[in-house]
Tab-separated table of C-alpha atoms in Angstrom:
chain	number	residue	atom	x	y	z
A	1	MET	CA	8.276	0.331	36.861
A	2	ARG	CA	11.616	-0.595	35.343
A	3	LEU	CA	14.183	2.214	35.387
A	4	MET	CA	15.697	3.084	32.025
A	5	THR	CA	19.295	4.183	31.718
A	6	ASP	CA	19.968	7.516	30.069
A	7	PRO	CA	22.378	6.843	27.179
A	8	ASP	CA	24.604	9.686	28.322
A	9	ASP	CA	24.994	7.995	31.722
A	10	ILE	CA	26.640	4.966	30.130
A	11	ASP	CA	30.203	4.598	31.384
A	12	LEU	CA	32.847	1.870	31.561
A	13	SER	CA	30.991	0.035	34.331
A	14	PHE	CA	27.952	-0.473	32.105
A	15	ALA	CA	27.231	-3.909	30.627
A	16	PRO	CA	25.185	-3.300	27.466
A	17	ARG	CA	22.784	-5.856	26.075
A	18	ARG	CA	21.475	-5.899	22.511
A	19	ALA	CA	17.809	-4.907	22.387
A	20	ARG	CA	15.516	-7.825	21.642
A	21	ASP	CA	13.660	-6.046	18.858
A	22	VAL	CA	16.783	-5.422	16.809
A	23	ALA	CA	17.139	-7.559	13.711
A	24	ALA	CA	20.708	-8.123	12.609
A	25	VAL	CA	22.718	-9.860	9.954
A	26	GLU	CA	26.429	-9.978	9.246
A	27	LEU	CA	27.877	-9.511	5.813
A	28	GLU	CA	31.606	-9.622	5.258
A	29	ARG	CA	32.146	-9.266	9.034
A	30	ARG	CA	30.050	-6.093	9.139
A	31	ALA	CA	26.723	-6.077	10.927
A	32	VAL	CA	23.603	-4.495	9.539
A	33	LEU	CA	21.076	-3.669	12.239
A	34	TYR	CA	17.405	-2.905	11.758
A	35	ARG	CA	14.901	-1.503	14.212
A	36	SER	CA	11.684	0.460	13.751
A	37	GLY	CA	12.238	1.362	10.119
A	38	GLU	CA	15.860	2.415	10.565
A	39	MET	CA	18.859	0.510	9.262
A	40	LEU	CA	22.343	0.950	10.635
A	41	GLN	CA	25.566	-0.460	9.273
A	42	LEU	CA	28.506	-1.168	11.593
A	43	ASP	CA	32.163	-1.476	10.677
A	44	GLU	CA	34.177	-4.540	11.629
A	45	LEU	CA	35.303	-3.329	15.039
A	46	ALA	CA	31.857	-2.049	15.937
A	47	THR	CA	30.439	-5.410	14.862
A	48	LEU	CA	32.882	-7.152	17.180
A	49	LEU	CA	31.714	-4.980	20.074
A	50	TRP	CA	28.053	-5.404	19.190
A	51	ASN	CA	28.416	-9.160	19.355
A	52	CYS	CA	29.918	-8.828	22.860
A	53	PHE	CA	26.984	-6.792	24.179
A	54	ASP	CA	25.466	-9.678	26.129
A	55	GLY	CA	24.327	-7.827	29.240
A	56	GLN	CA	27.091	-9.503	31.268
A	57	THR	CA	30.282	-8.017	29.933
A	58	ARG	CA	31.165	-4.539	31.129
A	59	LEU	CA	32.610	-2.017	28.712
A	60	GLU	CA	35.814	-1.839	30.746
A	61	ALA	CA	36.417	-5.554	30.103
A	62	LEU	CA	35.955	-4.996	26.386
A	63	VAL	CA	38.385	-2.082	26.532
A	64	ASP	CA	40.908	-4.365	28.272
A	65	ASP	CA	40.601	-6.865	25.439
A	66	LEU	CA	40.885	-4.257	22.699
A	67	VAL	CA	43.942	-2.626	24.252
A	68	CYS	CA	45.508	-6.046	24.685
A	69	VAL	CA	44.813	-7.142	21.108
A	70	TYR	CA	45.451	-3.906	19.249
A	71	GLY	CA	47.981	-2.309	21.628
A	72	THR	CA	46.360	1.086	21.198
A	73	ASP	CA	46.124	3.981	23.644
A	74	ARG	CA	43.736	3.028	26.445
A	75	THR	CA	42.278	6.494	26.922
A	76	ALA	CA	41.311	6.739	23.271
A	77	VAL	CA	39.808	3.239	23.249
A	78	GLU	CA	37.771	3.988	26.385
A	79	ALA	CA	36.369	7.133	24.787
A	80	ASP	CA	35.526	5.331	21.541
A	81	VAL	CA	33.847	2.362	23.220
A	82	VAL	CA	31.743	4.495	25.562
A	83	SER	CA	30.792	6.798	22.700
A	84	PHE	CA	29.772	3.831	20.563
A	85	ALA	CA	27.609	2.371	23.332
A	86	ARG	CA	25.976	5.729	23.990
A	87	ASN	CA	25.205	6.160	20.288
A	88	LEU	CA	23.583	2.741	20.138
A	89	GLY	CA	21.639	3.639	23.269
A	90	HIS	CA	20.356	6.831	21.679
A	91	GLU	CA	19.222	4.758	18.687
A	92	GLY	CA	17.226	2.421	20.929
A	93	LEU	CA	19.436	-0.540	20.146
A	94	LEU	CA	20.335	-1.431	23.750
A	95	GLU	CA	18.088	-3.142	26.271
A	96	GLY	CA	17.085	-0.936	29.191
A	97	VAL	CA	18.492	2.229	27.668
A	98	GLN	CA	16.156	5.097	26.915
A	99	ALA	CA	16.253	5.890	23.208
A	100	ALA	CA	16.249	9.502	22.078
A	101	GLN	CA	12.773	10.775	21.255
A	102	ALA	CA	12.063	10.802	17.535
A	103	GLY	CA	11.596	14.161	15.857
B	1	MET	CA	1.436	-24.859	-20.126
B	2	ILE	CA	-1.356	-22.697	-21.575
B	3	GLN	CA	-4.216	-24.846	-20.519
B	4	THR	CA	-7.237	-24.048	-18.449
B	5	THR	CA	-8.724	-26.657	-16.205
B	6	VAL	CA	-12.465	-26.505	-15.806
B	7	ALA	CA	-13.668	-27.001	-12.260
B	8	ASP	CA	-17.091	-27.735	-10.890
B	9	GLY	CA	-19.572	-25.154	-12.140
B	10	ASP	CA	-17.305	-24.382	-15.093
B	11	ASP	CA	-15.183	-22.072	-12.950
B	12	PRO	CA	-11.537	-22.503	-13.946
B	13	ARG	CA	-8.952	-22.968	-11.214
B	14	PHE	CA	-5.661	-21.178	-10.855
B	15	VAL	CA	-2.692	-21.085	-8.558
B	16	ALA	CA	-0.377	-18.090	-8.310
B	17	LEU	CA	2.363	-18.927	-5.783
B	18	GLY	CA	0.326	-19.532	-2.591
B	19	HIS	CA	-2.915	-18.091	-3.928
B	20	HIS	CA	-5.391	-20.758	-5.118
B	21	PHE	CA	-8.553	-19.355	-6.666
B	22	THR	CA	-11.344	-19.817	-9.152
B	23	LEU	CA	-12.789	-17.197	-11.467
B	24	ARG	CA	-16.334	-16.561	-12.580
B	25	CYS	CA	-17.099	-13.702	-14.946
B	26	THR	CA	-20.523	-12.742	-16.277
B	27	HIS	CA	-19.167	-11.104	-19.446
B	28	ALA	CA	-18.244	-13.804	-21.966
B	29	GLY	CA	-15.760	-11.735	-23.968
B	30	LEU	CA	-14.014	-10.427	-20.873
B	31	ARG	CA	-13.937	-13.941	-19.435
B	32	ARG	CA	-12.092	-15.196	-22.526
B	33	TYR	CA	-9.636	-12.323	-22.234
B	34	LEU	CA	-8.976	-12.959	-18.535
B	35	LEU	CA	-8.491	-16.680	-19.121
B	36	THR	CA	-5.771	-15.803	-21.626
B	37	LEU	CA	-4.081	-13.526	-19.095
B	38	LEU	CA	-4.305	-16.096	-16.325
B	39	ALA	CA	-3.334	-19.100	-18.460
B	40	PRO	CA	0.140	-19.424	-16.886
B	41	PHE	CA	-1.585	-19.931	-13.513
B	42	ALA	CA	-3.987	-22.657	-14.681
B	43	SER	CA	-4.235	-25.481	-12.190
B	44	SER	CA	-6.202	-28.625	-11.477
B	45	ARG	CA	-5.804	-28.331	-7.711
B	46	PRO	CA	-8.753	-27.480	-5.472
B	47	ALA	CA	-9.123	-23.755	-4.902
B	48	PRO	CA	-10.467	-22.478	-1.585
B	49	THR	CA	-11.072	-18.909	-2.740
B	50	HIS	CA	-13.283	-17.557	-5.477
B	51	TYR	CA	-13.497	-14.402	-7.549
B	52	ARG	CA	-16.685	-13.309	-9.228
B	53	LEU	CA	-16.788	-10.451	-11.688
B	54	ASP	CA	-20.289	-9.118	-12.352
B	55	ILE	CA	-19.668	-6.881	-15.335
B	56	ASP	CA	-22.319	-4.603	-16.786
B	57	PRO	CA	-20.680	-2.219	-19.294
B	58	GLY	CA	-23.678	0.115	-19.214
B	59	GLY	CA	-24.425	-0.100	-15.513
B	60	THR	CA	-22.809	-1.111	-12.269
B	61	SER	CA	-19.993	-3.649	-12.190
B	62	SER	CA	-18.671	-5.381	-9.122
B	63	VAL	CA	-15.837	-7.681	-8.118
B	64	TRP	CA	-16.340	-10.209	-5.346
B	65	PHE	CA	-13.732	-12.179	-3.462
B	66	GLY	CA	-15.702	-14.819	-1.629
B	67	ASP	CA	-18.360	-12.889	0.282
B	68	ALA	CA	-16.368	-9.663	0.272
B	69	CYS	CA	-17.058	-6.967	-2.275
B	70	VAL	CA	-13.718	-5.716	-3.615
B	71	VAL	CA	-15.306	-2.923	-5.629
B	72	ARG	CA	-18.680	-1.792	-6.958
B	73	THR	CA	-18.403	0.833	-9.653
B	74	GLY	CA	-19.998	2.338	-12.724
B	75	ASP	CA	-16.656	2.007	-14.529
B	76	ALA	CA	-16.210	-1.572	-15.741
B	77	ALA	CA	-12.559	-0.988	-16.655
B	78	HIS	CA	-11.918	0.106	-13.087
B	79	ALA	CA	-13.540	-3.086	-11.823
B	80	VAL	CA	-11.230	-5.189	-14.006
B	81	ALA	CA	-8.199	-3.190	-12.864
B	82	MET	CA	-9.235	-3.739	-9.233
B	83	PHE	CA	-9.577	-7.471	-9.829
B	84	LEU	CA	-6.026	-7.652	-11.183
B	85	TRP	CA	-4.766	-5.495	-8.317
B	86	HIS	CA	-6.528	-7.646	-5.722
B	87	LEU	CA	-5.188	-10.843	-7.238
B	88	ASN	CA	-1.665	-9.470	-6.932
B	89	GLN	CA	-2.161	-8.234	-3.372
B	90	GLU	CA	-3.777	-11.456	-2.234
B	91	THR	CA	-0.942	-13.478	-3.760
B	92	ILE	CA	1.525	-11.410	-1.762
B	93	ARG	CA	-0.570	-11.731	1.400
B	94	VAL	CA	-1.018	-15.487	1.367
B	95	THR	CA	2.395	-16.537	0.051
B	96	THR	CA	4.056	-16.849	3.431
B	97	ASP	CA	6.485	-19.660	2.704
B	98	ARG	CA	8.671	-17.490	0.474
B	99	LEU	CA	10.367	-14.132	0.777
B	100	LEU	CA	8.827	-11.814	-1.782
B	101	LEU	CA	10.708	-8.959	-3.381
B	102	HIS	CA	9.210	-6.283	-5.583
B	103	ALA	CA	11.273	-7.278	-8.600
B	104	GLY	CA	11.215	-8.405	-12.167
B	105	VAL	CA	12.842	-11.787	-12.799
B	106	VAL	CA	14.232	-13.221	-16.003
B	107	ALA	CA	16.631	-16.107	-16.560
B	108	ARG	CA	18.976	-17.764	-19.010
B	109	ASP	CA	19.550	-21.481	-18.768
B	110	GLY	CA	18.006	-21.471	-15.317
B	111	ARG	CA	20.250	-18.675	-14.037
B	112	ALA	CA	18.077	-15.857	-12.797
B	113	VAL	CA	18.545	-12.124	-12.919
B	114	LEU	CA	16.621	-10.367	-10.171
B	115	LEU	CA	15.585	-6.818	-11.065
B	116	PRO	CA	14.396	-5.274	-7.790
B	117	ALA	CA	12.908	-1.798	-8.010
B	118	GLY	CA	9.984	0.290	-6.901
B	119	MET	CA	7.256	1.547	-9.158
B	120	GLU	CA	8.095	3.627	-12.249
B	121	ALA	CA	11.705	2.382	-12.363
B	122	GLY	CA	11.169	0.747	-15.744
B	123	LYS	CA	11.106	-2.855	-14.522
B	124	THR	CA	8.464	-4.136	-16.904
B	125	THR	CA	9.936	-2.333	-19.893
B	126	LEU	CA	13.345	-3.854	-19.201
B	127	VAL	CA	11.878	-7.302	-18.523
B	128	THR	CA	9.933	-7.160	-21.789
B	129	THR	CA	13.071	-6.187	-23.699
B	130	LEU	CA	15.125	-8.958	-22.079
B	131	VAL	CA	12.487	-11.598	-22.802
B	132	ARG	CA	12.260	-10.449	-26.413
B	133	ALA	CA	16.039	-10.836	-26.604
B	134	GLY	CA	15.799	-14.448	-25.500
B	135	ALA	CA	15.559	-14.430	-21.713
B	136	GLN	CA	13.116	-16.710	-19.940
B	137	TYR	CA	10.285	-14.992	-18.074
B	138	LEU	CA	9.481	-15.505	-14.402
B	139	SER	CA	7.819	-12.232	-13.421
B	140	ASP	CA	7.607	-8.489	-13.939
B	141	GLU	CA	6.451	-7.973	-10.361
B	142	LEU	CA	7.627	-10.498	-7.765
B	143	ALA	CA	10.759	-12.461	-6.986
B	144	ALA	CA	9.542	-15.313	-4.780
B	145	LEU	CA	12.592	-16.673	-2.975
B	146	ASP	CA	12.757	-19.991	-1.198
B	147	PRO	CA	14.154	-18.967	2.213
B	148	VAL	CA	16.379	-22.054	2.401
B	149	THR	CA	17.657	-22.636	-1.134
B	150	LEU	CA	17.132	-19.069	-2.439
B	151	GLU	CA	15.620	-20.634	-5.572
B	152	VAL	CA	13.190	-18.175	-7.170
B	153	ALA	CA	9.758	-19.416	-8.238
B	154	ALA	CA	7.882	-17.917	-11.146
B	155	TYR	CA	4.987	-15.542	-10.774
B	156	PRO	CA	4.362	-15.295	-14.517
B	157	LYS	CA	1.591	-12.733	-14.524
B	158	ALA	CA	0.772	-10.820	-17.678
B	159	LEU	CA	3.268	-8.017	-18.126
B	160	SER	CA	1.758	-4.644	-17.214
B	161	LEU	CA	2.980	-2.079	-19.700
B	162	ASP	CA	2.356	1.589	-18.985
B	163	ALA	CA	1.499	4.022	-21.766
B	164	GLY	CA	5.037	5.398	-21.759
B	165	SER	CA	6.330	2.067	-23.095
B	166	TRP	CA	3.660	1.414	-25.714
B	167	GLU	CA	5.590	3.035	-28.560
B	168	LEU	CA	8.509	0.678	-27.848
B	169	PHE	CA	6.344	-2.413	-28.311
B	170	PRO	CA	3.473	-1.449	-30.625
B	171	ASP	CA	2.909	-5.076	-31.641
B	172	LEU	CA	2.048	-5.978	-28.041
B	173	GLU	CA	-1.121	-3.906	-28.038
B	174	PRO	CA	-3.878	-6.233	-26.802
B	175	ASP	CA	-5.700	-7.812	-29.723
B	176	VAL	CA	-9.178	-8.193	-28.304
B	177	ASP	CA	-12.807	-8.242	-29.255
B	178	PRO	CA	-13.913	-4.598	-29.787
B	179	ALA	CA	-16.712	-5.210	-27.289
B	180	VAL	CA	-14.118	-6.002	-24.628
B	181	LEU	CA	-11.803	-3.079	-25.323
B	182	PRO	CA	-13.774	-0.530	-23.227
B	183	LEU	CA	-13.596	-2.949	-20.286
B	184	LEU	CA	-9.811	-3.093	-20.165
B	185	PRO	CA	-7.672	-1.142	-17.728
B	186	HIS	CA	-5.501	1.649	-19.074
B	187	GLN	CA	-2.336	-0.457	-18.702
B	188	TRP	CA	-1.673	-3.033	-21.386
B	189	GLN	CA	-1.759	-6.517	-19.902
B	190	VAL	CA	0.475	-8.638	-22.098
B	191	PRO	CA	0.541	-12.437	-21.717
B	192	PRO	CA	4.163	-13.653	-21.565
B	193	ASP	CA	3.617	-15.877	-24.601
B	194	ALA	CA	2.761	-12.760	-26.603
B	195	VAL	CA	6.157	-11.282	-25.750
B	196	ARG	CA	7.893	-14.498	-26.789
B	197	ALA	CA	6.206	-17.846	-27.176
B	198	GLY	CA	7.334	-20.420	-24.631
B	199	SER	CA	9.219	-17.855	-22.571
B	200	VAL	CA	7.838	-18.798	-19.152
B	201	ARG	CA	10.159	-20.683	-16.816
B	202	GLU	CA	8.942	-22.159	-13.534
B	203	SER	CA	11.996	-21.545	-11.348
B	204	ALA	CA	15.618	-20.475	-11.505
B	205	THR	CA	18.714	-19.918	-9.376
B	206	PRO	CA	19.586	-16.304	-8.538
B	207	THR	CA	22.837	-15.495	-10.298
B	208	LEU	CA	22.732	-11.737	-10.725
B	209	ILE	CA	21.007	-8.811	-9.018
B	210	VAL	CA	20.447	-5.709	-11.134
B	211	LEU	CA	18.750	-2.638	-9.703
B	212	PRO	CA	17.379	-0.774	-12.722
B	213	ARG	CA	16.550	2.885	-12.878
B	214	TYR	CA	15.281	4.642	-15.985
B	215	ARG	CA	17.422	7.759	-16.426
B	216	PRO	CA	16.961	9.159	-19.937
B	217	SER	CA	19.692	11.797	-19.573
B	218	VAL	CA	22.396	9.436	-18.310
B	219	ARG	CA	24.544	6.988	-20.254
B	220	THR	CA	23.409	3.381	-19.851
B	221	ALA	CA	25.827	1.782	-17.414
B	222	LEU	CA	26.228	-0.935	-14.802
B	223	ARG	CA	27.892	-0.101	-11.497
B	224	ARG	CA	28.884	-2.832	-9.031
B	225	LEU	CA	27.399	-2.545	-5.539
B	226	GLU	CA	28.997	-3.673	-2.304
B	227	PRO	CA	27.020	-6.567	-0.803
B	228	VAL	CA	26.021	-4.467	2.177
B	229	ASP	CA	24.655	-1.745	-0.113
B	230	ALA	CA	22.816	-4.383	-2.118
B	231	LEU	CA	21.333	-5.687	1.118
B	232	ARG	CA	19.928	-2.268	1.987
B	233	GLU	CA	18.406	-1.922	-1.465
B	234	LEU	CA	16.910	-5.413	-1.324
B	235	ALA	CA	15.433	-4.707	2.104
B	236	GLY	CA	13.646	-1.695	0.671
B	237	CYS	CA	12.054	-3.923	-1.985
B	238	THR	CA	10.994	-6.738	0.357
B	239	PHE	CA	7.303	-7.204	1.067
B	240	GLY	CA	6.575	-7.530	4.790
B	241	PHE	CA	10.106	-6.571	5.795
B	242	ARG	CA	8.919	-4.491	8.769
B	243	GLU	CA	6.730	-7.324	10.021
B	244	ALA	CA	9.491	-9.943	9.917
B	245	PRO	CA	12.833	-8.119	9.735
B	246	GLN	CA	15.004	-10.908	11.149
B	247	ARG	CA	13.605	-13.545	8.803
B	248	SER	CA	14.011	-11.147	5.895
B	249	LEU	CA	17.570	-10.141	6.799
B	250	ASP	CA	18.631	-13.770	7.180
B	251	VAL	CA	17.533	-14.515	3.611
B	252	LEU	CA	18.681	-11.225	2.089
B	253	GLY	CA	22.057	-11.463	3.796
B	254	ARG	CA	22.724	-14.843	2.206
B	255	LEU	CA	21.465	-13.577	-1.145
B	256	ALA	CA	23.621	-10.441	-1.073
B	257	ALA	CA	26.670	-12.454	-0.012
B	258	ALA	CA	26.234	-15.040	-2.745
B	259	VAL	CA	25.057	-13.047	-5.749
B	260	PRO	CA	26.828	-10.085	-7.369
B	261	ALA	CA	24.721	-6.933	-7.475
B	262	TYR	CA	24.785	-3.938	-9.786
B	263	ARG	CA	22.952	-0.687	-10.251
B	264	LEU	CA	21.828	-0.185	-13.837
B	265	SER	CA	21.125	3.264	-15.220
B	266	VAL	CA	18.981	2.799	-18.298
B	267	SER	CA	18.608	5.234	-21.165
B	268	ASP	CA	19.115	2.780	-24.033
B	269	LEU	CA	17.311	-0.535	-23.713
B	270	SER	CA	19.445	-2.328	-26.290
B	271	GLU	CA	22.649	-1.387	-24.446
B	272	ALA	CA	21.038	-2.300	-21.130
B	273	THR	CA	20.143	-5.738	-22.495
B	274	ASP	CA	23.725	-6.354	-23.636
B	275	LEU	CA	25.091	-5.238	-20.264
B	276	VAL	CA	22.741	-7.513	-18.326
B	277	PHE	CA	23.463	-10.537	-20.501
B	278	ASP	CA	27.229	-9.889	-20.324
B	279	ALA	CA	27.099	-9.566	-16.540
B	280	LEU	CA	25.019	-12.733	-16.334
B	281	ALA	CA	27.593	-14.592	-18.398
B	282	ARG	CA	30.422	-13.293	-16.182
B	283	GLY	CA	28.857	-13.308	-12.732
B	284	VAL	CA	28.450	-16.692	-11.171
B	285	GLY	CA	26.475	-16.559	-7.963
B	286	THR	CA	27.051	-19.291	-5.426
B	287	CYS	CA	23.441	-20.000	-4.550
B	288	ALA	CA	23.381	-23.209	-6.521
């Protein structure tokens, strides 16, 4: 049996991959995601991250890039990126991550 | 356009988007009435599916689709209503080469206004008003989008007017043989040519999206929607969205990006008509 990751265990060493059953489209650089009757809209930065969730790239590498490009405080970026990945995990949008139970 | 082709066995053939069918009806008066309603779908092409309406006003009536009994009932009007419902559902089911939205569609000079909305939003009432004011008619029920070009094909069914709209269009009351009247469903089924002769158009390019909502206590107004908000609304009106979300989003995303969308609160139909025509004149979608 394949082990599922608890969303709250996601940390900077995790390499998220977009779940295969998520439908997505980009409109004005913002992604709209759809899975199991739920639709979620991402902002531009979140869309950028979502597109990098290829199952190979660790969150810490994405944080490196964001800090380099935007010159923002690393601690805050780390917290935001991990929080974003955990939220997507809870929503069932990441491969191998256990979604929160409905209801 | 209004021409019925007689097939083998005198059963006329029709094509509604992807739905090719023939119709046989045992009640002569009702048959004439249905042929008038279905005239915009008349076709000479072979039809692989067949409807048969066995109507007995004083007894049991039934509707058959091939070998399957759609309904058997002591209420002939219910049987006719079920036939019209089935025809619509089957058209949606078998039309797989287009993305179908629950929407009214009218056009001017080939530039289409899509009016997506759920039931009871006032779609048909608004479509009827727009067609009376000069718009071309494509549908009061379905926007059938080509997934590549986004061109919308007509589904020019008879307009289904609920009782709440009858006083607005008293002249559209069906003019039928008194013997047929008890067989008709409670909704008025109005052929598009009765709304305005020659109003049917076969296809058009989406140029404007208007999401109507009948709100009698609110001033009639158009409010621009962000494309992403329009996309969410369109998704909610798309048939089969849950079964093919990626295919649907690909088409809807291009539509929402290319065509300006508005929410329309309707309390005054005349004002609503002016607003839609003004927006159509201003808004130039880039689908073409």
